[in-house]
Short mmCIF file of C-alpha atoms in Angstrom, two decimals:
data_model
loop_
_atom_site.label_atom_id
_atom_site.label_comp_id
_atom_site.label_asym_id
_atom_site.label_seq_id
_atom_site.Cartn_x
_atom_site.Cartn_y
_atom_site.Cartn_z
CA UNK A 1 -42.51 -146.61 -220.76
CA UNK A 2 -44.60 -144.36 -221.27
CA UNK A 3 -45.42 -141.52 -219.33
CA UNK A 4 -48.38 -138.99 -218.85
CA UNK A 5 -47.84 -135.50 -217.41
CA UNK A 6 -51.69 -133.46 -217.12
CA UNK A 7 -51.56 -129.87 -216.86
CA UNK A 8 -54.04 -127.17 -216.42
CA UNK A 9 -55.91 -124.58 -213.71
CA UNK A 10 -56.40 -126.14 -210.35
CA UNK A 11 -59.25 -123.75 -209.71
CA UNK A 12 -62.47 -123.01 -212.27
CA UNK A 13 -65.29 -120.84 -211.46
CA UNK A 14 -69.12 -122.41 -211.56
CA UNK A 15 -70.19 -121.96 -215.56
CA UNK A 16 -66.77 -121.52 -216.90
CA UNK A 17 -64.97 -123.74 -218.93
CA UNK A 18 -62.58 -126.26 -217.30
CA UNK A 19 -59.44 -127.12 -220.06
CA UNK A 20 -56.77 -129.36 -219.28
CA UNK A 21 -53.62 -130.71 -221.30
CA UNK A 22 -52.02 -134.46 -220.84
CA UNK A 23 -48.43 -134.45 -222.59
CA UNK A 24 -47.27 -138.23 -223.55
CA UNK A 25 -43.53 -138.90 -223.15
CA UNK A 26 -41.66 -142.03 -223.79
CA UNK A 27 -43.73 -143.27 -226.65
CA UNK A 28 -45.68 -141.66 -229.74
CA UNK A 29 -49.33 -140.49 -229.27
CA UNK A 30 -49.67 -141.42 -232.70
CA UNK A 31 -48.57 -145.31 -232.70
CA UNK A 32 -52.08 -146.58 -232.79
CA UNK A 33 -51.02 -148.99 -229.38
CA UNK A 34 -53.33 -146.60 -227.54
CA UNK A 35 -56.69 -144.97 -227.38
CA UNK A 36 -55.90 -141.45 -224.97
CA UNK A 37 -58.59 -141.54 -222.10
CA UNK A 38 -59.43 -139.17 -219.38
CA UNK A 39 -60.83 -140.37 -216.03
CA UNK A 40 -61.75 -138.41 -212.96
CA UNK A 41 -62.38 -138.98 -209.34
CA UNK A 42 -63.92 -136.93 -206.93
CA UNK A 43 -62.52 -136.34 -203.35
CA UNK A 44 -63.09 -140.19 -201.07
CA UNK A 45 -65.16 -141.58 -204.24
CA UNK A 46 -64.86 -143.89 -207.08
CA UNK A 47 -63.74 -143.55 -210.60
CA UNK A 48 -65.53 -142.09 -213.63
CA UNK A 49 -64.59 -142.76 -217.02
CA UNK A 50 -64.69 -139.04 -219.04
CA UNK A 51 -64.12 -139.93 -222.52
CA UNK A 52 -61.23 -141.01 -224.53
CA UNK A 53 -59.69 -139.85 -227.96
CA UNK A 54 -57.70 -141.94 -230.90
CA UNK A 55 -54.64 -140.69 -232.70
CA UNK A 56 -56.82 -140.49 -235.85
CA UNK A 57 -59.26 -138.16 -233.79
CA UNK A 58 -61.87 -140.54 -233.49
CA UNK A 59 -63.70 -139.95 -230.07
CA UNK A 60 -65.80 -141.79 -227.92
CA UNK A 61 -67.57 -139.52 -224.71
CA UNK A 62 -69.58 -140.72 -221.32
CA UNK A 63 -73.00 -139.92 -222.32
CA UNK A 64 -73.56 -138.02 -218.98
CA UNK A 65 -70.81 -135.45 -220.16
CA UNK A 66 -71.47 -135.51 -223.66
CA UNK A 67 -72.96 -132.14 -224.23
CA UNK A 68 -70.40 -130.15 -222.17
CA UNK A 69 -67.13 -132.12 -223.35
CA UNK A 70 -64.81 -132.20 -225.73
CA UNK A 71 -61.42 -134.18 -226.33
CA UNK A 72 -58.71 -133.55 -228.81
CA UNK A 73 -55.49 -134.61 -230.11
CA UNK A 74 -52.79 -132.50 -231.50
CA UNK A 75 -49.76 -134.79 -232.55
CA UNK A 76 -47.45 -132.43 -233.47
CA UNK A 77 -47.05 -131.60 -229.66
CA UNK A 78 -47.53 -134.67 -228.35
CA UNK A 79 -50.33 -134.03 -225.83
CA UNK A 80 -54.04 -134.22 -226.03
CA UNK A 81 -56.72 -131.77 -224.10
CA UNK A 82 -60.05 -132.04 -222.43
CA UNK A 83 -62.47 -129.10 -222.31
CA UNK A 84 -65.37 -129.67 -220.02
CA UNK A 85 -68.12 -126.56 -220.25
CA UNK A 86 -70.67 -125.07 -217.65
CA UNK A 87 -68.72 -126.61 -214.65
CA UNK A 88 -70.39 -126.97 -211.23
CA UNK A 89 -69.46 -127.73 -208.10
CA UNK A 90 -69.98 -131.31 -209.05
CA UNK A 91 -67.32 -131.64 -211.44
CA UNK A 92 -64.70 -130.84 -208.58
CA UNK A 93 -62.34 -134.12 -208.94
CA UNK A 94 -59.28 -135.07 -209.56
CA UNK A 95 -58.39 -135.88 -213.14
CA UNK A 96 -56.29 -138.47 -214.46
CA UNK A 97 -54.87 -139.18 -218.27
CA UNK A 98 -54.27 -142.73 -218.87
CA UNK A 99 -53.34 -144.63 -221.90
CA UNK A 100 -55.91 -147.49 -222.39
CA UNK A 101 -54.56 -150.49 -224.45
CA UNK A 102 -56.25 -150.63 -227.63
CA UNK A 103 -56.14 -154.44 -227.94
CA UNK A 104 -57.18 -155.12 -224.17
CA UNK A 105 -58.87 -151.92 -223.20
CA UNK A 106 -57.28 -151.65 -219.92
CA UNK A 107 -55.28 -148.59 -218.53
CA UNK A 108 -51.81 -149.52 -218.17
CA UNK A 109 -50.15 -146.04 -217.73
CA UNK A 110 -51.87 -143.07 -215.54
CA UNK A 111 -50.70 -139.33 -215.07
CA UNK A 112 -50.53 -138.66 -211.19
CA UNK A 113 -53.44 -136.88 -211.38
CA UNK A 114 -54.42 -133.17 -210.91
CA UNK A 115 -56.82 -131.54 -208.60
CA UNK A 116 -59.81 -129.79 -210.04
CA UNK A 117 -61.80 -127.32 -208.02
CA UNK A 118 -64.85 -125.43 -209.01
CA UNK A 119 -65.50 -122.57 -207.25
CA UNK A 120 -66.49 -119.23 -206.63
CA UNK B 1 -74.22 -148.69 -219.53
CA UNK B 2 -72.70 -152.27 -217.33
CA UNK B 3 -73.22 -151.28 -213.68
CA UNK B 4 -70.15 -152.72 -211.64
CA UNK B 5 -71.36 -154.18 -207.99
CA UNK B 6 -68.38 -154.60 -205.28
CA UNK B 7 -68.47 -156.28 -202.22
CA UNK B 8 -67.64 -155.69 -199.81
CA UNK B 9 -67.42 -152.29 -199.36
CA UNK B 10 -64.71 -152.75 -196.47
CA UNK B 11 -62.64 -155.64 -195.80
CA UNK B 12 -60.44 -156.33 -192.46
CA UNK B 13 -57.80 -158.89 -192.95
CA UNK B 14 -54.79 -159.55 -190.76
CA UNK B 15 -51.43 -159.41 -192.32
CA UNK B 16 -50.52 -163.10 -193.83
CA UNK B 17 -54.22 -163.98 -194.57
CA UNK B 18 -55.91 -164.20 -197.45
CA UNK B 19 -58.42 -161.57 -198.74
CA UNK B 20 -61.06 -161.99 -201.63
CA UNK B 21 -62.53 -159.44 -203.51
CA UNK B 22 -65.52 -159.88 -205.30
CA UNK B 23 -66.82 -157.79 -208.20
CA UNK B 24 -70.74 -158.12 -210.39
CA UNK B 25 -71.51 -157.10 -213.76
CA UNK B 26 -75.33 -155.99 -214.91
CA UNK B 27 -74.99 -157.98 -218.18
CA UNK B 28 -72.00 -160.70 -219.23
CA UNK B 29 -68.61 -159.21 -220.13
CA UNK B 30 -66.96 -162.44 -220.79
CA UNK B 31 -63.57 -162.20 -219.57
CA UNK B 32 -63.14 -158.56 -220.38
CA UNK B 33 -62.27 -157.53 -216.58
CA UNK B 34 -59.48 -155.63 -214.87
CA UNK B 35 -58.49 -155.03 -211.16
CA UNK B 36 -56.93 -152.00 -209.83
CA UNK B 37 -55.04 -150.90 -206.92
CA UNK B 38 -54.92 -147.62 -205.57
CA UNK B 39 -52.99 -145.80 -202.51
CA UNK B 40 -54.06 -142.59 -201.23
CA UNK B 41 -52.43 -139.77 -203.02
CA UNK B 42 -51.90 -142.28 -206.05
CA UNK B 43 -53.13 -143.01 -209.36
CA UNK B 44 -54.61 -146.88 -210.08
CA UNK B 45 -51.96 -149.44 -210.86
CA UNK B 46 -53.06 -152.17 -213.07
CA UNK B 47 -53.01 -155.82 -211.56
CA UNK B 48 -55.36 -158.18 -213.32
CA UNK B 49 -56.48 -158.02 -216.79
CA UNK B 50 -58.28 -160.46 -219.22
CA UNK B 51 -60.24 -161.68 -215.76
CA UNK B 52 -57.19 -163.45 -214.59
CA UNK B 53 -53.39 -162.13 -216.47
CA UNK B 54 -51.37 -160.52 -214.14
CA UNK B 55 -50.09 -157.48 -215.48
CA UNK B 56 -46.13 -156.63 -215.75
CA UNK B 57 -44.70 -156.48 -212.77
CA UNK B 58 -47.38 -157.75 -210.30
CA UNK B 59 -46.41 -160.64 -207.67
CA UNK B 60 -48.33 -164.08 -207.98
CA UNK B 61 -49.85 -163.49 -204.89
CA UNK B 62 -52.44 -161.60 -206.90
CA UNK B 63 -54.98 -163.78 -209.08
CA UNK B 64 -58.06 -163.16 -210.68
CA UNK B 65 -61.12 -165.18 -211.85
CA UNK B 66 -64.51 -165.44 -213.07
CA UNK B 67 -66.58 -164.85 -216.31
CA UNK B 68 -69.48 -163.42 -217.01
CA UNK B 69 -70.71 -161.37 -214.79
CA UNK B 70 -69.12 -162.72 -211.35
CA UNK B 71 -65.54 -162.14 -210.53
CA UNK B 72 -62.97 -162.30 -207.58
CA UNK B 73 -59.56 -160.87 -207.06
CA UNK B 74 -57.27 -163.00 -204.47
CA UNK B 75 -54.74 -161.83 -202.53
CA UNK B 76 -52.89 -164.61 -200.76
CA UNK B 77 -50.70 -164.11 -197.70
CA UNK B 78 -51.42 -160.02 -197.28
CA UNK B 79 -48.21 -157.94 -197.48
CA UNK B 80 -48.48 -154.39 -195.43
CA UNK B 81 -48.39 -152.87 -198.82
CA UNK B 82 -51.63 -154.62 -200.25
CA UNK B 83 -54.19 -152.53 -198.10
CA UNK B 84 -55.55 -150.21 -200.49
CA UNK B 85 -58.60 -149.51 -202.21
CA UNK B 86 -59.05 -152.12 -205.19
CA UNK B 87 -61.43 -151.43 -208.49
CA UNK B 88 -63.14 -153.40 -211.16
CA UNK B 89 -63.18 -152.32 -214.43
CA UNK B 90 -65.11 -154.02 -217.41
CA UNK B 91 -64.05 -153.10 -221.29
CA UNK B 92 -66.46 -155.47 -222.52
CA UNK B 93 -67.50 -153.62 -226.53
CA UNK B 94 -67.85 -150.36 -226.51
CA UNK B 95 -67.37 -147.77 -223.74
CA UNK B 96 -68.10 -146.37 -221.19
CA UNK B 97 -65.96 -148.62 -219.67
CA UNK B 98 -67.23 -148.48 -216.24
CA UNK B 99 -65.62 -148.99 -212.89
CA UNK B 100 -67.20 -150.50 -209.60
CA UNK B 101 -67.21 -148.25 -206.50
CA UNK B 102 -64.30 -149.85 -204.92
CA UNK B 103 -63.46 -152.12 -202.21
CA UNK B 104 -61.36 -150.73 -199.50
CA UNK B 105 -58.68 -153.51 -197.89
CA UNK B 106 -57.87 -152.49 -194.51
CA UNK B 107 -55.42 -154.14 -191.87
CA UNK B 108 -57.35 -156.09 -188.77
#
């Protein structure tokens, strides 16, 4: 059973960089069975797909965030990471990492989510 | 980008009754549609994929249907634990795999 756990600062200053890591356990991050994905949810709102990475390092990003976004993977540490630059209050959200089944394209395992607040 | 539209925004149903939720996509996604359930303070949980296949451990009272641009999620004999927010998501072709805005299923 794949398990995911987000970690990172809960408070980020405006214009700074938001950095989060998702640690994968219970399965190999290099298995090829999954795309490793970031999704966020502002308070009281819906889910926004941020982007994903494959174990090879291949990425896909949400066009609305692409200019500020980097997703990377470290297979030796079994984790993948998100960096979002030049943040504003609109980036305040619960950030989830999830595994996307590489066959079905659905998110069958999720982290518990971590709240990131952008505020001075 | 495919736009997902869910209706209604809020659905009030009594326990034991049936609930039907709708999801429409701005272009055809074939059967590449999933449904998720989210309870307060929790991550979403996968219910249905392939428009009608229940995920592991999902009770038979949950069923999905539809194809192309029109989809439904039906929950028979609502239980107290079923009151939550439900999201549809497409995974057709290439990302971004967008979600609907959600339907809140509340107790009547």
